Structure formats: C-alpha cells, structure tokens
mmCIF file of C-alpha atoms and ligand atoms in Angstrom:
data_model
loop_
_atom_site.group_PDB
_atom_site.id
_atom_site.type_symbol
_atom_site.label_atom_id
_atom_site.label_comp_id
_atom_site.label_asym_id
_atom_site.label_seq_id
_atom_site.Cartn_x
_atom_site.Cartn_y
_atom_site.Cartn_z
ATOM 1 C CA MET A 1 100.280 41.517 155.114
ATOM 2 C CA SER A 2 99.754 43.915 152.261
ATOM 3 C CA ARG A 3 97.573 42.777 149.486
ATOM 4 C CA PHE A 4 97.361 44.624 146.194
ATOM 5 C CA PRO A 5 95.902 44.203 142.657
ATOM 6 C CA VAL A 6 97.975 42.372 140.059
ATOM 7 C CA ILE A 7 97.091 43.412 136.484
ATOM 8 C CA LEU A 8 98.048 40.991 133.608
ATOM 9 C CA SER A 9 97.634 42.568 130.288
ATOM 10 C CA ALA A 10 98.773 41.153 126.763
ATOM 11 C CA PRO A 11 97.864 41.508 123.232
ATOM 12 C CA SER A 12 94.948 39.195 122.416
ATOM 13 C CA GLY A 13 96.390 35.735 122.167
ATOM 14 C CA GLY A 14 99.225 36.525 124.472
ATOM 15 C CA GLY A 15 98.010 33.767 126.810
ATOM 16 C CA LYS A 16 97.468 35.908 129.835
ATOM 17 C CA THR A 17 94.121 34.127 130.691
ATOM 18 C CA THR A 18 95.815 30.795 130.856
ATOM 19 C CA ILE A 19 98.618 32.326 133.082
ATOM 20 C CA ALA A 20 95.782 33.984 135.387
ATOM 21 C CA ARG A 21 93.946 30.748 135.663
ATOM 22 C CA ALA A 22 97.126 28.672 136.498
ATOM 23 C CA LEU A 23 98.247 31.245 139.154
ATOM 24 C CA LEU A 24 94.849 31.263 140.865
ATOM 25 C CA ALA A 25 94.977 27.302 141.031
ATOM 26 C CA ARG A 26 98.608 27.459 142.516
ATOM 27 C CA ARG A 27 98.377 30.299 145.112
ATOM 28 C CA GLN A 28 95.810 30.462 147.920
ATOM 29 C CA ASP A 29 96.560 34.286 148.286
ATOM 30 C CA LEU A 30 95.202 35.290 145.097
ATOM 31 C CA GLY A 31 91.447 35.954 144.065
ATOM 32 C CA TYR A 32 89.978 36.689 140.683
ATOM 33 C CA SER A 33 88.280 39.842 139.962
ATOM 34 C CA VAL A 34 85.236 38.816 137.744
ATOM 35 C CA SER A 35 84.813 41.368 135.205
ATOM 36 C CA CYS A 36 81.639 42.580 133.562
ATOM 37 C CA THR A 37 81.163 42.315 129.854
ATOM 38 C CA THR A 38 78.443 42.967 127.145
ATOM 39 C CA ARG A 39 79.934 40.256 124.936
ATOM 40 C CA PRO A 40 77.828 37.126 124.743
ATOM 41 C CA PRO A 41 79.150 34.021 126.750
ATOM 42 C CA ARG A 42 81.349 31.679 124.829
ATOM 43 C CA ALA A 43 80.652 27.921 125.123
ATOM 44 C CA GLY A 44 81.539 26.715 128.594
ATOM 45 C CA GLU A 45 81.630 30.127 130.102
ATOM 46 C CA ILE A 46 79.628 30.679 133.309
ATOM 47 C CA ASP A 47 77.865 33.938 134.371
ATOM 48 C CA GLY A 48 79.498 35.131 137.651
ATOM 49 C CA ARG A 49 82.534 32.795 137.269
ATOM 50 C CA ASP A 50 84.078 33.848 133.991
ATOM 51 C CA TYR A 51 82.220 37.160 133.589
ATOM 52 C CA TYR A 52 79.193 38.976 134.748
ATOM 53 C CA PHE A 53 77.342 39.093 131.407
ATOM 54 C CA LEU A 54 75.303 42.194 131.079
ATOM 55 C CA THR A 55 73.126 44.001 128.474
ATOM 56 C CA ARG A 56 74.676 47.279 127.189
ATOM 57 C CA ARG A 57 71.892 49.098 129.076
ATOM 58 C CA GLU A 58 72.687 47.290 132.300
ATOM 59 C CA PHE A 59 76.327 48.110 131.845
ATOM 60 C CA ILE A 60 75.800 51.645 131.003
ATOM 61 C CA ASN A 61 73.467 52.144 134.094
ATOM 62 C CA ARG A 62 76.071 50.692 136.487
ATOM 63 C CA GLN A 63 78.694 52.838 134.927
ATOM 64 C CA GLU A 64 76.441 55.913 135.533
ATOM 65 C CA ARG A 65 75.991 54.881 139.112
ATOM 66 C CA GLY A 66 79.881 54.956 139.369
ATOM 67 C CA GLU A 67 80.155 51.149 140.051
ATOM 68 C CA PHE A 68 83.345 50.660 137.849
ATOM 69 C CA ALA A 69 86.930 51.110 138.956
ATOM 70 C CA GLU A 70 87.801 51.076 135.225
ATOM 71 C CA SER A 71 85.869 50.283 131.709
ATOM 72 C CA ALA A 72 86.769 50.164 128.281
ATOM 73 C CA GLU A 73 85.435 49.117 124.897
ATOM 74 C CA VAL A 74 87.259 46.326 123.436
ATOM 75 C CA HIS A 75 86.506 45.346 120.059
ATOM 76 C CA GLY A 76 82.953 46.456 120.157
ATOM 77 C CA ASN A 77 82.100 45.081 123.442
ATOM 78 C CA LEU A 78 82.215 46.877 126.898
ATOM 79 C CA TYR A 79 84.298 45.444 129.649
ATOM 80 C CA GLY A 80 84.633 46.662 133.149
ATOM 81 C CA THR A 81 86.002 45.959 136.677
ATOM 82 C CA LEU A 82 83.484 46.673 139.551
ATOM 83 C CA HIS A 83 84.876 48.316 142.754
ATOM 84 C CA ALA A 84 82.747 45.804 144.624
ATOM 85 C CA GLU A 85 84.887 42.965 143.100
ATOM 86 C CA VAL A 86 88.068 44.474 143.942
ATOM 87 C CA ASP A 87 86.881 45.203 147.497
ATOM 88 C CA ARG A 88 85.484 41.419 147.852
ATOM 89 C CA VAL A 89 88.876 39.944 147.074
ATOM 90 C CA LEU A 90 90.747 42.324 149.180
ATOM 91 C CA ALA A 91 88.408 41.752 152.042
ATOM 92 C CA ALA A 92 89.197 38.250 151.809
ATOM 93 C CA GLY A 93 92.696 38.802 152.371
ATOM 94 C CA ARG A 94 93.833 38.125 148.922
ATOM 95 C CA HIS A 95 95.786 39.801 146.087
ATOM 96 C CA VAL A 96 93.384 40.809 143.219
ATOM 97 C CA MET A 97 94.193 38.963 139.928
ATOM 98 C CA MET A 98 92.987 41.081 137.082
ATOM 99 C CA ASP A 99 92.947 39.996 133.496
ATOM 100 C CA ILE A 100 92.023 43.313 131.719
ATOM 101 C CA ASP A 101 93.017 45.172 128.670
ATOM 102 C CA VAL A 102 95.696 48.087 128.252
ATOM 103 C CA GLN A 103 93.166 50.964 128.410
ATOM 104 C CA GLY A 104 91.569 49.498 131.489
ATOM 105 C CA ALA A 105 94.942 48.622 133.237
ATOM 106 C CA LEU A 106 96.052 52.401 132.812
ATOM 107 C CA GLN A 107 92.857 53.722 134.165
ATOM 108 C CA PHE A 108 92.815 51.244 137.045
ATOM 109 C CA ARG A 109 96.327 52.009 137.967
ATOM 110 C CA ARG A 110 95.448 55.783 138.380
ATOM 111 C CA ALA A 111 92.598 54.692 140.832
ATOM 112 C CA PHE A 112 94.804 52.037 142.697
ATOM 113 C CA PRO A 113 98.343 53.093 142.404
ATOM 114 C CA GLU A 114 99.488 50.269 144.362
ATOM 115 C CA SER A 115 98.806 47.890 141.606
ATOM 116 C CA VAL A 116 101.350 45.772 140.133
ATOM 117 C CA THR A 117 101.336 45.672 136.237
ATOM 118 C CA VAL A 118 102.607 42.694 134.090
ATOM 119 C CA PHE A 119 102.666 42.829 130.442
ATOM 120 C CA VAL A 120 102.718 39.189 128.896
ATOM 121 C CA LEU A 121 104.448 39.036 125.485
ATOM 122 C CA PRO A 122 104.135 36.229 123.131
ATOM 123 C CA PRO A 123 107.579 34.655 122.212
ATOM 124 C CA SER A 124 107.248 35.456 118.451
ATOM 125 C CA GLY A 125 104.970 37.044 115.965
ATOM 126 C CA GLU A 126 104.349 33.476 114.483
ATOM 127 C CA VAL A 127 103.071 32.289 117.892
ATOM 128 C CA LEU A 128 100.957 35.344 118.391
ATOM 129 C CA LEU A 129 99.089 34.800 115.099
ATOM 130 C CA GLU A 130 98.772 31.156 115.666
ATOM 131 C CA ARG A 131 97.175 31.888 119.038
ATOM 132 C CA LEU A 132 94.889 34.496 117.480
ATOM 133 C CA ARG A 133 93.705 32.148 114.719
ATOM 134 C CA GLU A 134 93.004 29.565 117.128
ATOM 135 C CA ARG A 135 89.780 31.084 118.484
ATOM 136 C CA ASP A 136 87.558 29.378 115.944
ATOM 137 C CA THR A 137 84.512 30.892 117.759
ATOM 138 C CA GLU A 138 85.084 34.183 115.634
ATOM 139 C CA THR A 139 84.403 35.333 112.160
ATOM 140 C CA GLY A 140 87.039 36.754 109.818
ATOM 141 C CA ALA A 141 86.093 40.349 110.676
ATOM 142 C CA GLN A 142 86.327 39.609 114.544
ATOM 143 C CA LEU A 143 89.857 38.072 113.829
ATOM 144 C CA VAL A 144 90.831 41.337 112.001
ATOM 145 C CA ALA A 145 89.626 43.458 114.895
ATOM 146 C CA ARG A 146 91.648 41.408 117.267
ATOM 147 C CA LEU A 147 94.801 41.769 114.966
ATOM 148 C CA HIS A 148 94.434 45.587 115.145
ATOM 149 C CA SER A 149 93.748 45.675 118.925
ATOM 150 C CA ALA A 150 96.790 43.284 119.307
ATOM 151 C CA LEU A 151 98.765 45.823 117.380
ATOM 152 C CA GLN A 152 97.617 48.729 119.614
ATOM 153 C CA GLU A 153 98.192 46.925 122.774
ATOM 154 C CA LEU A 154 101.755 45.939 122.031
ATOM 155 C CA GLN A 155 102.513 49.651 122.037
ATOM 156 C CA ALA A 156 101.578 50.087 125.530
ATOM 157 C CA VAL A 157 104.400 47.822 126.876
ATOM 158 C CA ASP A 158 106.412 50.753 128.103
ATOM 159 C CA GLU A 159 103.524 51.685 130.602
ATOM 160 C CA TYR A 160 104.000 48.387 132.472
ATOM 161 C CA GLN A 161 106.308 47.480 135.414
ATOM 162 C CA TYR A 162 107.267 44.017 134.515
ATOM 163 C CA VAL A 163 107.315 42.055 131.349
ATOM 164 C CA VAL A 164 106.942 38.250 130.952
ATOM 165 C CA VAL A 165 107.494 36.294 127.771
ATOM 166 C CA ASN A 166 105.137 33.528 127.581
ATOM 167 C CA ASP A 167 107.304 30.832 125.987
ATOM 168 C CA ASP A 168 106.736 28.055 128.329
ATOM 169 C CA LEU A 169 103.587 28.353 130.420
ATOM 170 C CA ASP A 170 105.123 26.867 133.586
ATOM 171 C CA ALA A 171 108.065 29.203 133.448
ATOM 172 C CA ALA A 172 105.818 32.235 132.799
ATOM 173 C CA VAL A 173 103.558 31.353 135.639
ATOM 174 C CA GLY A 174 106.528 30.897 137.886
ATOM 175 C CA LEU A 175 107.886 34.232 136.992
ATOM 176 C CA VAL A 176 104.713 35.957 137.754
ATOM 177 C CA SER A 177 104.532 34.209 140.962
ATOM 178 C CA SER A 178 107.953 35.403 141.871
ATOM 179 C CA ILE A 179 107.154 39.037 140.762
ATOM 180 C CA ILE A 180 104.115 38.727 143.489
ATOM 181 C CA ASP A 181 106.536 37.478 146.118
ATOM 182 C CA ALA A 182 109.007 40.214 145.266
ATOM 183 C CA GLU A 183 106.384 42.963 145.605
ATOM 184 C CA VAL A 184 105.223 41.652 148.965
ATOM 185 C CA ALA A 185 108.858 42.140 150.069
ATOM 186 C CA SER A 186 109.236 45.385 148.612
ATOM 187 C CA ARG A 187 110.044 48.069 151.249
ATOM 188 C CA ASP A 188 107.038 50.399 150.515
ATOM 189 C CA ARG A 189 104.568 47.610 151.043
ATOM 190 C CA VAL A 190 106.048 46.104 154.208
ATOM 191 C CA ALA A 191 103.360 46.906 156.801
ATOM 192 C CA ASP A 192 104.496 48.914 159.957
ATOM 193 C CA LEU A 193 108.110 48.887 158.694
ATOM 194 C CA ARG A 194 109.038 51.986 160.726
ATOM 195 C CA HIS A 195 107.622 50.421 163.851
ATOM 196 C CA GLN A 196 109.434 47.133 163.435
ATOM 197 C CA VAL A 197 112.749 48.747 162.750
ATOM 198 C CA THR A 198 112.359 51.246 165.833
ATOM 199 C CA GLN A 199 111.859 48.402 168.149
ATOM 200 C CA LEU A 200 114.935 46.464 166.713
ATOM 201 C CA ILE A 201 116.995 49.689 167.119
ATOM 202 C CA GLU A 202 115.589 50.320 170.829
ATOM 203 C CA ARG A 203 116.572 46.701 171.725
ATOM 204 C CA LEU A 204 120.052 47.146 170.328
ATOM 205 C CA GLU A 205 120.423 50.511 172.187
ATOM 206 C CA ARG A 206 119.397 49.020 175.466
ATOM 207 C CA GLU A 207 122.106 46.202 174.926
ATOM 208 C CA ILE A 208 124.737 48.637 174.104
ATOM 209 C CA GLU A 209 123.895 50.848 177.241
ATOM 210 C CA ASN A 210 123.943 47.529 179.385
ATOM 211 C CA HIS A 211 127.497 46.791 178.152
ATOM 212 C CA SER A 212 128.749 50.501 178.612
ATOM 213 C CA SER A 213 127.418 50.736 182.379
HETATM 214 P P1 5GP B 1 87.802 38.187 125.892
HETATM 215 O O1 5GP B 1 86.336 38.804 125.215
HETATM 216 O O2 5GP B 1 88.525 37.478 125.138
HETATM 217 O O3 5GP B 1 87.436 37.510 127.368
HETATM 218 O O4 5GP B 1 88.522 39.594 126.396
HETATM 219 C C1 5GP B 1 88.788 40.499 125.490
HETATM 220 C C2 5GP B 1 89.713 41.429 126.092
HETATM 221 O O5 5GP B 1 88.936 42.168 127.087
HETATM 222 C C3 5GP B 1 90.921 40.665 126.760
HETATM 223 O O6 5GP B 1 92.106 41.648 126.477
HETATM 224 C C4 5GP B 1 90.706 41.066 128.307
HETATM 225 O O7 5GP B 1 91.868 41.232 129.056
HETATM 226 C C5 5GP B 1 90.036 42.269 128.284
HETATM 227 N N1 5GP B 1 89.158 42.447 129.607
HETATM 228 C C6 5GP B 1 88.511 41.344 130.244
HETATM 229 N N2 5GP B 1 87.975 41.853 131.306
HETATM 230 C C7 5GP B 1 88.296 43.195 131.119
HETATM 231 C C8 5GP B 1 87.794 44.325 132.203
HETATM 232 O O8 5GP B 1 87.235 44.061 133.141
HETATM 233 N N3 5GP B 1 88.256 45.587 131.839
HETATM 234 C C9 5GP B 1 88.964 45.774 130.750
HETATM 235 N N4 5GP B 1 89.363 46.974 130.611
HETATM 236 N N5 5GP B 1 89.305 44.810 129.871
HETATM 237 C C10 5GP B 1 88.931 43.577 130.052
#
C-alpha cells in the first residue's frame, strides 16, 4: 500500500493543527512529523511531541548538515521538517501528517512530489480574526506579524491540490480523511497496477481460449 506525506497548510488561525490532531486520533494509518522550531515552547507543549525545540545555533548546525527536507522562517522563528522524521513515519507504514507553512510546503513538495497538499480555509474573515485573537499568549506586535503572514499565506492557495473550508470541525476532518482515501486509490499510487491488470487479462484470455477450442 502506498504511503505519502499529507501537508496541511492554512493562514495562521485557520485551524489546521486541530484538524491534524483529530485526524491522527481517528486514523491508525497516519503518523505525525514532529517539526523543529526555534520558538520557545508554549504552556503545555512537550519537546519531542509537539516540536523539537532547538536553539538557533542548533537549528542552523542541523540545517548545514542537510538534515532538513524543508525549512522556513515564520514570523521571526525558524521551523523545519527533518528528513529523519519523514523516514521514521513512512518506515512505520504510515502516511506522514505535516502541519507546515506555505513556504515550507512548496519546498517540501519539490523534494517529495508524491505529497498531497491541502489548504485549510477559515469560513470567513471574522472567524479568521477571532481565531487569530484567541492566542492570548501573544503581544500586539506578534498578532500584527500573524496578520501579515496570514495575508501572505492566503495568496498561496492556488499552489494546493485541495481546499477544505473549516466551518465545522468534524466535517473538515471527514473531508481531509476522504481526500487521503481517494489519493490511496488514485491510479498512479496503486502499487503494482500493471502486474495486477496483466494477471487479470491473462486469466480472461485463457478462459476465452478454452471456450474457442
Ligand atoms: P506555531 O508556532 O503556531 O506552532 O506555528 C507557526 C507556523 O509554523 C504555522 O503556520 C505552522 O504550520 C508552521 N510550521 C510548523 N512546523 C513547521 C515546519 O516544520 N516547517 C514549516 N515550514 N513550517 C512549520
């Protein structure tokens, strides 16, 4: 069975992290790629589960060693996906769930063209603003930075294969799950398709021959 990376991106506040978590809880065939970041942990975040929290120096060292499949600076902090994380999840026989920003998603898809890209849209401007303001861990300047990056991220929607409007969480999770199922069945991903069809054809041909002799 083919396994592939599933990239969820959204403007900050689009709700993609919640969707990713719900999908991971619902499907055994998904694993999470834990990203590296230089931003400090928020309350409740655990190193190695939510992120690998690195100093800027550590991040840059690992970048120089070519350990990242993609990396990007998102409002002043570095974020990146380790090749080793992607390999770990694929080796466990799971699709790789990735919650990464637009710049990283585009880089990553160049390295892994088999990736499925999903853009999560908030249902309205008001909802987007409400979600952005909910992060009370942030200062006013951080909020403005998030508004700017949300603006930029929205403009990248054309680069994505699928778009999911996050109006109702359950419905959005169900839709992303259906996208994964559809991709598993897409012709290019079916392992050994030629061989399977050739066997079926040969069987039919033998049957036709039996009838004609
Ligand atoms: P937060 O700091 O709120 O967890 O994440 C900020 C932004 O960084 C989000 O848009 C998130 O998707 C993005 N992000 C998280 N991990 C990665 C990563 O590994 N690579 C890239 N390019 N972006 C990431």
